[in-house]
Amino acid sequence: MRNVESEVQRNYDDFTYVPNLIFKSIGYDFLATSKPTWQEFLLRIYWILGFASQLYMFYYLILRTIEWDTLAGNPTIIMRFGIVYFFVLNADVKLIIFMYHRRRLRKLNEKMRSIYPSEDAERRAYRLNEFYWPRSARYGVYYYYFVFFFVMASPILQSVGMYLYERSTSHGEIKFAYISTYPIERIKTMTPLWYVFSQGVDIVFSLFIMNASLGTDIWMMCIAGQLSLHFDHLGRQLQGYSPSRRNGPKDCEFLASIVRKHQLLYILHKELNDIFGMLLAYNIFSTAITLCCIAFYTLLQGITREGIGFSLFFISISAQFYMVCYYGQLLIDMSEHVAVAAYTQNWYNGSSTYQKHLLLIMQRAQRPAELSAKGVIIISRETFTSNPSLDHDSLVWDLLQVLFSSS
């Protein structure tokens, strides 16, 4: 068991470091941290390159779609194009919504910073380290980037491997395969220099859209986690308090401070839902469609480089959606903990005024704080398990059966 008293508790910047770093990796410093001029210049250049790569890829994606001869009669290519469309639109729409609300989110972030415990003793009382990014979330992010590197590197490694194999076994003319990450013909006559350029664009494009998609979710999880730790501390404060009829005024003063903090947390929670509600609604819709497309495409491919890559991709998107649902459930549990704490404390020892005020807290806390997709869907573990595209008893099992039966 960890000794909370001896641990150095994390500060607020430790919690926001990861989401801000992810946005920095696409050239956007959301928190506008102080940095040298040359770093600011490099970030802006990379931000421009990210948008330029999107325009470049989207132009050829639409162009090859209009040229229907390249797609007609080939369900594999059609589904592959569909995956690219949905994933790019998912990232772009989430980024647009995020940028639209960026000022409100900065203000909300500053409000969360202002109520973050500052003294070391107070931080230990909050048990802040227990709410730092959990191991499952960290491993989910690591796996997310592992899949990115696998998908980006595997076409290059396959091209080199095929070339070396043919060179050692064939005595005729040997051509380099120039396998690309995306099934979009952009360069008619490929050369080594053009191949380096093409793969560079693919890497910048993929990193931009993947980090845009992940970064928006991570910021939402960061604020939800902050709210959760405040609800948890509020519940433990309430549960550990022992009222007495002799200390009626003092008890009521304590309860008033709890009510004020509780109301503030619900105001901040409402602001969080206002900012991310539309994003969550779109996230559920786009994730379901993207996962279905990936699963179908993987079934068509079987055990191939692309089949394995998209199987890993399927898991990474599922893990990303699970992290969102995990923090939605955490917020529900911690806000409900306030009602449980109010009920389990020695309230019967308090004055009648104390008991009446405590009853109001219990009634309010019975309506938990929730991450809501515009009031349509509540984000929780049940959301993850009830998503048809994540039905592991059917879709994933069938996927594995087909993959291994084709080997």
mmCIF file of C-alpha atoms in Angstrom:
data_model
loop_
_atom_site.group_PDB
_atom_site.id
_atom_site.type_symbol
_atom_site.label_atom_id
_atom_site.label_comp_id
_atom_site.label_asym_id
_atom_site.label_seq_id
_atom_site.Cartn_x
_atom_site.Cartn_y
_atom_site.Cartn_z
ATOM 1 C CA MET A 1 0.000 0.000 0.000
ATOM 2 C CA ARG A 2 1.360 3.420 -0.961
ATOM 3 C CA ASN A 3 2.244 5.932 1.742
ATOM 4 C CA VAL A 4 0.342 9.048 0.697
ATOM 5 C CA GLU A 5 1.966 11.143 3.436
ATOM 6 C CA SER A 6 5.498 10.620 2.047
ATOM 7 C CA GLU A 7 4.618 11.016 -1.652
ATOM 8 C CA VAL A 8 5.310 14.237 -3.508
ATOM 9 C CA GLN A 9 1.909 15.170 -4.900
ATOM 10 C CA ARG A 10 1.639 16.337 -8.489
ATOM 11 C CA ASN A 11 0.952 19.925 -9.409
ATOM 12 C CA TYR A 12 -1.627 21.140 -11.899
ATOM 13 C CA ASP A 13 0.860 21.485 -14.751
ATOM 14 C CA ASP A 14 1.651 17.774 -14.469
ATOM 15 C CA PHE A 15 -1.942 16.982 -15.415
ATOM 16 C CA THR A 16 -2.075 19.395 -18.371
ATOM 17 C CA TYR A 17 1.399 18.553 -19.693
ATOM 18 C CA VAL A 18 0.277 15.515 -21.720
ATOM 19 C CA PRO A 19 -2.707 17.113 -23.534
ATOM 20 C CA ASN A 20 -0.739 20.260 -24.292
ATOM 21 C CA LEU A 21 2.240 18.212 -25.531
ATOM 22 C CA ILE A 22 0.002 16.314 -27.954
ATOM 23 C CA PHE A 23 -1.231 19.587 -29.445
ATOM 24 C CA LYS A 24 2.325 20.911 -29.570
ATOM 25 C CA SER A 25 3.212 17.891 -31.697
ATOM 26 C CA ILE A 26 0.909 19.260 -34.422
ATOM 27 C CA GLY A 27 2.365 22.745 -34.063
ATOM 28 C CA TYR A 28 -0.234 24.324 -31.771
ATOM 29 C CA ASP A 29 0.657 25.401 -28.240
ATOM 30 C CA PHE A 30 -2.813 25.579 -26.724
ATOM 31 C CA LEU A 31 -1.634 26.966 -23.378
ATOM 32 C CA ALA A 32 0.740 29.467 -25.023
ATOM 33 C CA THR A 33 3.611 28.486 -22.742
ATOM 34 C CA SER A 34 6.727 30.663 -22.713
ATOM 35 C CA LYS A 35 9.355 29.491 -25.192
ATOM 36 C CA PRO A 36 12.230 30.851 -27.292
ATOM 37 C CA THR A 37 11.356 32.599 -30.558
ATOM 38 C CA TRP A 38 12.912 29.859 -32.656
ATOM 39 C CA GLN A 39 10.659 27.230 -31.047
ATOM 40 C CA GLU A 40 7.613 29.396 -31.714
ATOM 41 C CA PHE A 41 8.725 29.711 -35.329
ATOM 42 C CA LEU A 42 9.199 25.949 -35.734
ATOM 43 C CA LEU A 43 5.769 25.253 -34.213
ATOM 44 C CA ARG A 44 4.092 27.620 -36.667
ATOM 45 C CA ILE A 45 5.957 26.112 -39.610
ATOM 46 C CA TYR A 46 4.885 22.612 -38.567
ATOM 47 C CA TRP A 47 1.276 23.774 -38.050
ATOM 48 C CA ILE A 48 1.289 25.101 -41.627
ATOM 49 C CA LEU A 49 2.893 21.908 -42.952
ATOM 50 C CA GLY A 50 0.217 19.837 -41.210
ATOM 51 C CA PHE A 51 -2.577 21.782 -42.896
ATOM 52 C CA ALA A 52 -0.741 21.706 -46.232
ATOM 53 C CA SER A 53 -0.387 17.912 -46.034
ATOM 54 C CA GLN A 54 -4.127 17.635 -45.343
ATOM 55 C CA LEU A 55 -5.007 19.760 -48.362
ATOM 56 C CA TYR A 56 -2.590 17.767 -50.511
ATOM 57 C CA MET A 57 -3.962 14.371 -49.414
ATOM 58 C CA PHE A 58 -7.589 15.455 -49.507
ATOM 59 C CA TYR A 59 -7.179 16.834 -53.037
ATOM 60 C CA TYR A 60 -5.935 13.490 -54.357
ATOM 61 C CA LEU A 61 -8.454 11.565 -52.269
ATOM 62 C CA ILE A 62 -11.339 13.472 -53.866
ATOM 63 C CA LEU A 63 -9.694 13.361 -57.313
ATOM 64 C CA ARG A 64 -9.298 9.560 -57.255
ATOM 65 C CA THR A 65 -12.862 9.218 -55.956
ATOM 66 C CA ILE A 66 -14.184 11.263 -58.872
ATOM 67 C CA GLU A 67 -12.177 9.037 -61.208
ATOM 68 C CA TRP A 68 -14.543 6.179 -60.385
ATOM 69 C CA ASP A 69 -12.670 3.735 -62.638
ATOM 70 C CA THR A 70 -10.035 3.385 -59.927
ATOM 71 C CA LEU A 71 -12.671 2.244 -57.397
ATOM 72 C CA ALA A 72 -15.506 0.607 -59.333
ATOM 73 C CA GLY A 73 -15.910 -3.109 -58.719
ATOM 74 C CA ASN A 74 -13.242 -3.241 -56.024
ATOM 75 C CA PRO A 75 -14.845 -3.390 -52.565
ATOM 76 C CA THR A 76 -11.445 -3.507 -50.859
ATOM 77 C CA ILE A 77 -10.317 -0.197 -52.355
ATOM 78 C CA ILE A 78 -13.745 1.381 -51.776
ATOM 79 C CA MET A 79 -13.641 0.419 -48.100
ATOM 80 C CA ARG A 80 -10.051 1.617 -47.777
ATOM 81 C CA PHE A 81 -11.014 5.004 -49.205
ATOM 82 C CA GLY A 82 -13.999 5.080 -46.843
ATOM 83 C CA ILE A 83 -11.749 4.496 -43.819
ATOM 84 C CA VAL A 84 -9.490 7.384 -44.841
ATOM 85 C CA TYR A 85 -12.500 9.663 -45.417
ATOM 86 C CA PHE A 86 -14.115 8.890 -42.077
ATOM 87 C CA PHE A 87 -10.907 9.081 -40.055
ATOM 88 C CA VAL A 88 -9.855 12.389 -41.607
ATOM 89 C CA LEU A 89 -13.331 13.888 -41.173
ATOM 90 C CA ASN A 90 -13.420 12.623 -37.578
ATOM 91 C CA ALA A 91 -10.140 14.362 -36.739
ATOM 92 C CA ASP A 92 -10.958 17.556 -38.660
ATOM 93 C CA VAL A 93 -14.444 18.010 -37.204
ATOM 94 C CA LYS A 94 -13.137 17.404 -33.678
ATOM 95 C CA LEU A 95 -10.331 19.906 -34.258
ATOM 96 C CA ILE A 96 -12.730 22.504 -35.681
ATOM 97 C CA ILE A 97 -15.081 22.165 -32.686
ATOM 98 C CA PHE A 98 -12.100 22.326 -30.327
ATOM 99 C CA MET A 99 -10.682 25.444 -31.969
ATOM 100 C CA TYR A 100 -14.116 27.088 -31.960
ATOM 101 C CA HIS A 101 -14.335 26.626 -28.177
ATOM 102 C CA ARG A 102 -10.632 27.158 -27.430
ATOM 103 C CA ARG A 103 -11.145 30.446 -25.540
ATOM 104 C CA ARG A 104 -13.872 28.950 -23.362
ATOM 105 C CA LEU A 105 -11.690 25.926 -22.685
ATOM 106 C CA ARG A 106 -8.746 28.127 -21.691
ATOM 107 C CA LYS A 107 -11.008 29.979 -19.234
ATOM 108 C CA LEU A 108 -12.311 26.684 -17.864
ATOM 109 C CA ASN A 109 -8.744 25.436 -17.529
ATOM 110 C CA GLU A 110 -7.801 28.554 -15.566
ATOM 111 C CA LYS A 111 -10.803 28.088 -13.271
ATOM 112 C CA MET A 112 -9.738 24.496 -12.610
ATOM 113 C CA ARG A 113 -6.214 25.736 -11.901
ATOM 114 C CA SER A 114 -7.531 28.349 -9.443
ATOM 115 C CA ILE A 115 -9.282 25.730 -7.276
ATOM 116 C CA TYR A 116 -6.414 23.247 -7.436
ATOM 117 C CA PRO A 117 -4.894 22.746 -3.965
ATOM 118 C CA SER A 118 -1.712 24.786 -3.533
ATOM 119 C CA GLU A 119 -0.334 23.722 -0.147
ATOM 120 C CA ASP A 120 1.479 20.403 0.185
ATOM 121 C CA ALA A 121 -0.666 19.212 3.098
ATOM 122 C CA GLU A 122 -3.826 20.057 1.195
ATOM 123 C CA ARG A 123 -2.546 18.210 -1.875
ATOM 124 C CA ARG A 124 -1.923 15.092 0.178
ATOM 125 C CA ALA A 125 -5.466 15.364 1.571
ATOM 126 C CA TYR A 126 -6.747 15.397 -2.006
ATOM 127 C CA ARG A 127 -4.677 12.281 -2.889
ATOM 128 C CA LEU A 128 -3.839 13.908 -6.195
ATOM 129 C CA ASN A 129 -1.487 11.191 -7.390
ATOM 130 C CA GLU A 130 -4.334 8.699 -7.376
ATOM 131 C CA PHE A 131 -6.043 10.788 -10.065
ATOM 132 C CA TYR A 132 -2.986 11.305 -12.223
ATOM 133 C CA TRP A 133 -3.240 9.660 -15.647
ATOM 134 C CA PRO A 134 -3.951 5.987 -14.798
ATOM 135 C CA ARG A 135 -1.792 3.218 -16.157
ATOM 136 C CA SER A 136 -4.513 2.060 -18.563
ATOM 137 C CA ALA A 137 -4.699 5.542 -20.109
ATOM 138 C CA ARG A 138 -0.913 5.854 -20.395
ATOM 139 C CA TYR A 139 -0.580 2.424 -21.972
ATOM 140 C CA GLY A 140 -3.448 3.272 -24.307
ATOM 141 C CA VAL A 141 -1.544 6.344 -25.532
ATOM 142 C CA TYR A 142 1.682 4.323 -25.900
ATOM 143 C CA TYR A 143 -0.163 1.692 -27.922
ATOM 144 C CA TYR A 144 -1.776 4.413 -30.051
ATOM 145 C CA TYR A 145 1.646 5.678 -31.134
ATOM 146 C CA PHE A 146 3.003 2.149 -31.548
ATOM 147 C CA VAL A 147 0.252 1.523 -34.103
ATOM 148 C CA PHE A 148 1.113 4.812 -35.816
ATOM 149 C CA PHE A 149 4.756 3.815 -36.214
ATOM 150 C CA PHE A 150 3.811 0.308 -37.351
ATOM 151 C CA VAL A 151 1.397 1.589 -40.006
ATOM 152 C CA MET A 152 3.909 4.196 -41.211
ATOM 153 C CA ALA A 153 6.995 1.978 -41.185
ATOM 154 C CA SER A 154 5.549 -1.294 -42.480
ATOM 155 C CA PRO A 155 5.146 -0.184 -46.162
ATOM 156 C CA ILE A 156 8.755 1.007 -46.253
ATOM 157 C CA LEU A 157 10.050 -2.148 -44.565
ATOM 158 C CA GLN A 158 7.978 -4.339 -46.894
ATOM 159 C CA SER A 159 9.308 -2.496 -49.955
ATOM 160 C CA VAL A 160 12.914 -2.861 -48.780
ATOM 161 C CA GLY A 161 12.393 -6.507 -47.806
ATOM 162 C CA MET A 162 10.867 -7.395 -51.179
ATOM 163 C CA TYR A 163 13.714 -5.628 -52.984
ATOM 164 C CA LEU A 164 16.414 -7.459 -51.005
ATOM 165 C CA TYR A 165 14.665 -10.788 -51.446
ATOM 166 C CA GLU A 166 14.337 -10.380 -55.220
ATOM 167 C CA ARG A 167 17.928 -9.221 -55.453
ATOM 168 C CA SER A 168 19.138 -12.397 -53.743
ATOM 169 C CA THR A 169 16.896 -14.775 -55.721
ATOM 170 C CA SER A 170 16.342 -13.178 -59.133
ATOM 171 C CA HIS A 171 18.866 -12.597 -61.919
ATOM 172 C CA GLY A 172 16.619 -10.358 -64.008
ATOM 173 C CA GLU A 173 15.680 -6.714 -63.704
ATOM 174 C CA ILE A 174 14.733 -5.772 -60.149
ATOM 175 C CA LYS A 175 12.368 -2.922 -59.399
ATOM 176 C CA PHE A 176 11.714 -1.297 -56.052
ATOM 177 C CA ALA A 177 8.051 -1.741 -55.047
ATOM 178 C CA TYR A 178 7.466 1.782 -53.664
ATOM 179 C CA ILE A 179 4.595 0.616 -51.433
ATOM 180 C CA SER A 180 2.655 3.533 -49.929
ATOM 181 C CA THR A 181 0.714 3.836 -46.688
ATOM 182 C CA TYR A 182 -2.410 5.106 -48.472
ATOM 183 C CA PRO A 183 -4.041 3.616 -51.607
ATOM 184 C CA ILE A 184 -4.070 6.971 -53.364
ATOM 185 C CA GLU A 185 -2.046 7.391 -56.524
ATOM 186 C CA ARG A 186 -0.399 10.801 -56.373
ATOM 187 C CA ILE A 187 2.804 10.457 -58.417
ATOM 188 C CA LYS A 188 2.654 8.780 -61.824
ATOM 189 C CA THR A 189 6.362 7.965 -62.155
ATOM 190 C CA MET A 190 7.870 7.088 -58.791
ATOM 191 C CA THR A 191 11.553 7.638 -58.094
ATOM 192 C CA PRO A 192 13.507 7.256 -54.844
ATOM 193 C CA LEU A 193 13.379 11.019 -54.253
ATOM 194 C CA TRP A 194 9.636 11.212 -54.932
ATOM 195 C CA TYR A 195 9.111 8.174 -52.692
ATOM 196 C CA VAL A 196 10.875 9.928 -49.801
ATOM 197 C CA PHE A 197 8.687 12.984 -50.405
ATOM 198 C CA SER A 198 5.512 10.861 -50.597
ATOM 199 C CA GLN A 199 6.248 8.983 -47.373
ATOM 200 C CA GLY A 200 7.196 12.227 -45.625
ATOM 201 C CA VAL A 201 3.821 13.733 -46.542
ATOM 202 C CA ASP A 202 2.091 10.549 -45.336
ATOM 203 C CA ILE A 203 3.861 10.743 -41.969
ATOM 204 C CA VAL A 204 3.113 14.463 -41.419
ATOM 205 C CA PHE A 205 -0.507 13.967 -42.547
ATOM 206 C CA SER A 206 -1.070 10.890 -40.361
ATOM 207 C CA LEU A 207 0.585 12.397 -37.287
ATOM 208 C CA PHE A 208 -1.476 15.562 -37.665
ATOM 209 C CA ILE A 209 -4.869 13.852 -37.887
ATOM 210 C CA MET A 210 -4.072 11.225 -35.231
ATOM 211 C CA ASN A 211 -2.874 13.815 -32.719
ATOM 212 C CA ALA A 212 -5.780 16.143 -33.516
ATOM 213 C CA SER A 213 -8.189 13.279 -32.817
ATOM 214 C CA LEU A 214 -6.404 12.106 -29.669
ATOM 215 C CA GLY A 215 -5.566 15.572 -28.307
ATOM 216 C CA THR A 216 -9.174 16.778 -28.165
ATOM 217 C CA ASP A 217 -10.202 13.655 -26.238
ATOM 218 C CA ILE A 218 -7.232 13.951 -23.860
ATOM 219 C CA TRP A 219 -8.136 17.553 -22.982
ATOM 220 C CA MET A 220 -11.701 16.515 -22.224
ATOM 221 C CA MET A 221 -10.427 13.649 -20.037
ATOM 222 C CA CYS A 222 -8.027 16.010 -18.250
ATOM 223 C CA ILE A 223 -10.803 18.398 -17.155
ATOM 224 C CA ALA A 224 -13.147 15.502 -16.290
ATOM 225 C CA GLY A 225 -10.379 14.003 -14.144
ATOM 226 C CA GLN A 226 -9.903 17.306 -12.323
ATOM 227 C CA LEU A 227 -13.613 17.514 -11.552
ATOM 228 C CA SER A 228 -13.554 13.913 -10.344
ATOM 229 C CA LEU A 229 -10.750 14.499 -7.845
ATOM 230 C CA HIS A 230 -12.619 17.506 -6.391
ATOM 231 C CA PHE A 231 -15.842 15.490 -6.050
ATOM 232 C CA ASP A 232 -13.886 12.694 -4.367
ATOM 233 C CA HIS A 233 -12.275 15.065 -1.863
ATOM 234 C CA LEU A 234 -15.615 16.716 -1.185
ATOM 235 C CA GLY A 235 -17.165 13.327 -0.423
ATOM 236 C CA ARG A 236 -14.346 12.307 1.909
ATOM 237 C CA GLN A 237 -14.570 15.652 3.711
ATOM 238 C CA LEU A 238 -18.274 15.165 4.219
ATOM 239 C CA GLN A 239 -17.953 11.533 5.251
ATOM 240 C CA GLY A 240 -15.240 12.240 7.783
ATOM 241 C CA TYR A 241 -17.041 15.138 9.479
ATOM 242 C CA SER A 242 -18.750 14.502 12.825
ATOM 243 C CA PRO A 243 -21.519 17.044 13.555
ATOM 244 C CA SER A 244 -22.785 17.781 17.030
ATOM 245 C CA ARG A 245 -25.893 19.513 18.310
ATOM 246 C CA ARG A 246 -23.691 21.637 20.556
ATOM 247 C CA ASN A 247 -21.764 22.954 17.529
ATOM 248 C CA GLY A 248 -24.748 23.850 15.387
ATOM 249 C CA PRO A 249 -23.415 27.155 13.932
ATOM 250 C CA LYS A 250 -19.975 25.655 13.232
ATOM 251 C CA ASP A 251 -21.541 22.596 11.595
ATOM 252 C CA CYS A 252 -23.746 24.747 9.383
ATOM 253 C CA GLU A 253 -20.743 26.882 8.415
ATOM 254 C CA PHE A 254 -18.864 23.745 7.393
ATOM 255 C CA LEU A 255 -21.858 22.534 5.425
ATOM 256 C CA ALA A 256 -22.197 25.910 3.704
ATOM 257 C CA SER A 257 -18.593 25.645 2.454
ATOM 258 C CA ILE A 258 -19.365 22.164 1.115
ATOM 259 C CA VAL A 259 -22.493 23.446 -0.647
ATOM 260 C CA ARG A 260 -20.591 26.337 -2.256
ATOM 261 C CA LYS A 261 -17.860 23.998 -3.533
ATOM 262 C CA HIS A 262 -20.434 21.482 -4.707
ATOM 263 C CA GLN A 263 -22.354 24.116 -6.651
ATOM 264 C CA LEU A 264 -19.135 25.448 -8.184
ATOM 265 C CA LEU A 265 -18.184 21.971 -9.390
ATOM 266 C CA TYR A 266 -21.564 21.553 -11.082
ATOM 267 C CA ILE A 267 -21.174 24.942 -12.776
ATOM 268 C CA LEU A 268 -17.763 23.879 -14.091
ATOM 269 C CA HIS A 269 -19.201 20.521 -15.105
ATOM 270 C CA LYS A 270 -21.925 22.251 -17.120
ATOM 271 C CA GLU A 271 -19.276 24.334 -18.864
ATOM 272 C CA LEU A 272 -17.351 21.157 -19.712
ATOM 273 C CA ASN A 273 -20.456 19.611 -21.257
ATOM 274 C CA ASP A 274 -21.246 22.778 -23.189
ATOM 275 C CA ILE A 275 -17.759 22.754 -24.706
ATOM 276 C CA PHE A 276 -17.437 19.046 -25.459
ATOM 277 C CA GLY A 277 -21.078 17.959 -25.852
ATOM 278 C CA MET A 278 -21.201 18.289 -29.645
ATOM 279 C CA LEU A 279 -17.715 16.828 -29.945
ATOM 280 C CA LEU A 280 -18.752 13.782 -27.891
ATOM 281 C CA ALA A 281 -21.892 13.272 -29.983
ATOM 282 C CA TYR A 282 -19.902 13.361 -33.200
ATOM 283 C CA ASN A 283 -17.162 11.228 -31.648
ATOM 284 C CA ILE A 284 -19.585 8.386 -30.894
ATOM 285 C CA PHE A 285 -21.074 8.513 -34.391
ATOM 286 C CA SER A 286 -17.753 8.688 -36.249
ATOM 287 C CA THR A 287 -16.033 6.090 -34.053
ATOM 288 C CA ALA A 288 -18.801 3.554 -34.679
ATOM 289 C CA ILE A 289 -18.670 4.056 -38.463
ATOM 290 C CA THR A 290 -14.862 4.035 -38.615
ATOM 291 C CA LEU A 291 -14.618 0.848 -36.554
ATOM 292 C CA CYS A 292 -17.197 -0.929 -38.718
ATOM 293 C CA CYS A 293 -15.295 0.076 -41.872
ATOM 294 C CA ILE A 294 -11.976 -1.069 -40.415
ATOM 295 C CA ALA A 295 -13.442 -4.396 -39.277
ATOM 296 C CA PHE A 296 -14.980 -5.077 -42.699
ATOM 297 C CA TYR A 297 -11.780 -4.120 -44.511
ATOM 298 C CA THR A 298 -9.699 -6.353 -42.226
ATOM 299 C CA LEU A 299 -12.035 -9.265 -42.905
ATOM 300 C CA LEU A 300 -11.480 -8.750 -46.624
ATOM 301 C CA GLN A 301 -7.692 -8.524 -46.271
ATOM 302 C CA GLY A 302 -7.024 -11.493 -43.993
ATOM 303 C CA ILE A 303 -3.464 -12.121 -42.774
ATOM 304 C CA THR A 304 -1.510 -9.514 -44.699
ATOM 305 C CA ARG A 305 0.539 -6.484 -43.722
ATOM 306 C CA GLU A 306 -2.518 -4.272 -44.145
ATOM 307 C CA GLY A 307 -4.793 -6.755 -42.398
ATOM 308 C CA ILE A 308 -2.551 -6.872 -39.349
ATOM 309 C CA GLY A 309 -2.072 -3.090 -39.404
ATOM 310 C CA PHE A 310 -5.794 -2.408 -39.509
ATOM 311 C CA SER A 311 -6.448 -4.992 -36.774
ATOM 312 C CA LEU A 312 -4.041 -3.039 -34.565
ATOM 313 C CA PHE A 313 -5.701 0.186 -35.690
ATOM 314 C CA PHE A 314 -9.119 -1.204 -34.715
ATOM 315 C CA ILE A 315 -7.843 -1.931 -31.212
ATOM 316 C CA SER A 316 -6.234 1.511 -30.854
ATOM 317 C CA ILE A 317 -9.450 3.367 -31.763
ATOM 318 C CA SER A 318 -11.415 1.098 -29.422
ATOM 319 C CA ALA A 319 -8.907 1.865 -26.656
ATOM 320 C CA GLN A 320 -9.221 5.605 -27.308
ATOM 321 C CA PHE A 321 -13.002 5.405 -27.042
ATOM 322 C CA TYR A 322 -12.681 3.288 -23.888
ATOM 323 C CA MET A 323 -10.511 5.994 -22.256
ATOM 324 C CA VAL A 324 -13.242 8.555 -22.921
ATOM 325 C CA CYS A 325 -15.859 6.243 -21.407
ATOM 326 C CA TYR A 326 -13.573 5.497 -18.434
ATOM 327 C CA TYR A 327 -13.390 9.173 -17.487
ATOM 328 C CA GLY A 328 -17.124 9.568 -18.035
ATOM 329 C CA GLN A 329 -17.723 6.728 -15.577
ATOM 330 C CA LEU A 330 -15.157 8.148 -13.129
ATOM 331 C CA LEU A 331 -16.979 11.491 -13.083
ATOM 332 C CA ILE A 332 -20.305 9.744 -12.429
ATOM 333 C CA ASP A 333 -18.853 7.601 -9.610
ATOM 334 C CA MET A 334 -17.061 10.448 -7.843
ATOM 335 C CA SER A 335 -20.045 12.815 -8.008
ATOM 336 C CA GLU A 336 -22.341 10.082 -6.664
ATOM 337 C CA HIS A 337 -19.833 9.534 -3.868
ATOM 338 C CA VAL A 338 -20.910 12.874 -2.358
ATOM 339 C CA ALA A 339 -24.470 11.572 -1.818
ATOM 340 C CA VAL A 340 -23.170 8.319 -0.330
ATOM 341 C CA ALA A 341 -20.828 10.244 1.962
ATOM 342 C CA ALA A 342 -23.647 12.483 3.164
ATOM 343 C CA TYR A 343 -25.765 9.441 4.016
ATOM 344 C CA THR A 344 -23.028 7.432 5.778
ATOM 345 C CA GLN A 345 -21.754 10.228 8.048
ATOM 346 C CA ASN A 346 -23.122 10.681 11.580
ATOM 347 C CA TRP A 347 -25.756 13.163 10.407
ATOM 348 C CA TYR A 348 -28.166 12.106 13.150
ATOM 349 C CA ASN A 349 -25.874 13.767 15.703
ATOM 350 C CA GLY A 350 -26.233 17.150 14.031
ATOM 351 C CA SER A 351 -28.798 19.855 14.621
ATOM 352 C CA SER A 352 -32.118 19.879 12.755
ATOM 353 C CA THR A 353 -30.884 22.785 10.590
ATOM 354 C CA TYR A 354 -27.755 20.796 9.724
ATOM 355 C CA GLN A 355 -29.849 17.764 8.772
ATOM 356 C CA LYS A 356 -32.133 19.823 6.526
ATOM 357 C CA HIS A 357 -29.186 21.377 4.686
ATOM 358 C CA LEU A 358 -27.527 17.992 4.371
ATOM 359 C CA LEU A 359 -30.696 16.622 2.808
ATOM 360 C CA LEU A 360 -30.454 19.267 0.067
ATOM 361 C CA ILE A 361 -26.913 18.140 -0.716
ATOM 362 C CA MET A 362 -28.040 14.520 -0.886
ATOM 363 C CA GLN A 363 -30.891 15.388 -3.263
ATOM 364 C CA ARG A 364 -28.579 17.352 -5.546
ATOM 365 C CA ALA A 365 -25.824 14.728 -5.485
ATOM 366 C CA GLN A 366 -28.246 11.978 -6.473
ATOM 367 C CA ARG A 367 -28.227 13.553 -9.944
ATOM 368 C CA PRO A 368 -24.604 12.784 -10.808
ATOM 369 C CA ALA A 369 -22.335 14.904 -12.966
ATOM 370 C CA GLU A 370 -22.114 13.212 -16.348
ATOM 371 C CA LEU A 371 -20.302 13.629 -19.626
ATOM 372 C CA SER A 372 -23.187 14.012 -22.015
ATOM 373 C CA ALA A 373 -23.274 13.987 -25.807
ATOM 374 C CA LYS A 374 -25.689 16.924 -26.022
ATOM 375 C CA GLY A 375 -28.076 15.176 -23.623
ATOM 376 C CA VAL A 376 -28.604 12.276 -26.039
ATOM 377 C CA ILE A 377 -26.062 9.751 -24.732
ATOM 378 C CA ILE A 378 -24.390 9.573 -21.319
ATOM 379 C CA ILE A 379 -20.716 8.643 -21.619
ATOM 380 C CA SER A 380 -19.914 5.736 -19.306
ATOM 381 C CA ARG A 381 -18.646 2.157 -19.386
ATOM 382 C CA GLU A 382 -22.101 1.117 -20.513
ATOM 383 C CA THR A 383 -21.694 3.359 -23.566
ATOM 384 C CA PHE A 384 -18.554 1.439 -24.492
ATOM 385 C CA THR A 385 -20.064 -2.017 -24.041
ATOM 386 C CA SER A 386 -23.355 -1.119 -25.752
ATOM 387 C CA ASN A 387 -21.695 0.350 -28.886
ATOM 388 C CA PRO A 388 -22.634 -2.078 -31.691
ATOM 389 C CA SER A 389 -19.259 -1.594 -33.400
ATOM 390 C CA LEU A 390 -17.550 -2.772 -30.206
ATOM 391 C CA ASP A 391 -19.575 -5.956 -29.700
ATOM 392 C CA HIS A 392 -16.659 -8.227 -28.831
ATOM 393 C CA ASP A 393 -18.852 -11.333 -28.671
ATOM 394 C CA SER A 394 -19.663 -11.057 -32.367
ATOM 395 C CA LEU A 395 -17.623 -8.681 -34.470
ATOM 396 C CA VAL A 396 -14.138 -9.131 -33.017
ATOM 397 C CA TRP A 397 -14.571 -12.884 -32.556
ATOM 398 C CA ASP A 398 -15.680 -13.263 -36.188
ATOM 399 C CA LEU A 399 -12.781 -11.062 -37.239
ATOM 400 C CA LEU A 400 -10.221 -13.261 -35.482
ATOM 401 C CA GLN A 401 -11.816 -16.424 -36.847
ATOM 402 C CA VAL A 402 -11.636 -15.221 -40.422
ATOM 403 C CA LEU A 403 -8.057 -13.953 -40.009
ATOM 404 C CA PHE A 404 -6.709 -17.201 -38.621
ATOM 405 C CA SER A 405 -8.757 -19.445 -40.921
ATOM 406 C CA SER A 406 -7.225 -17.660 -43.917
ATOM 407 C CA SER A 407 -3.658 -18.324 -42.773
#
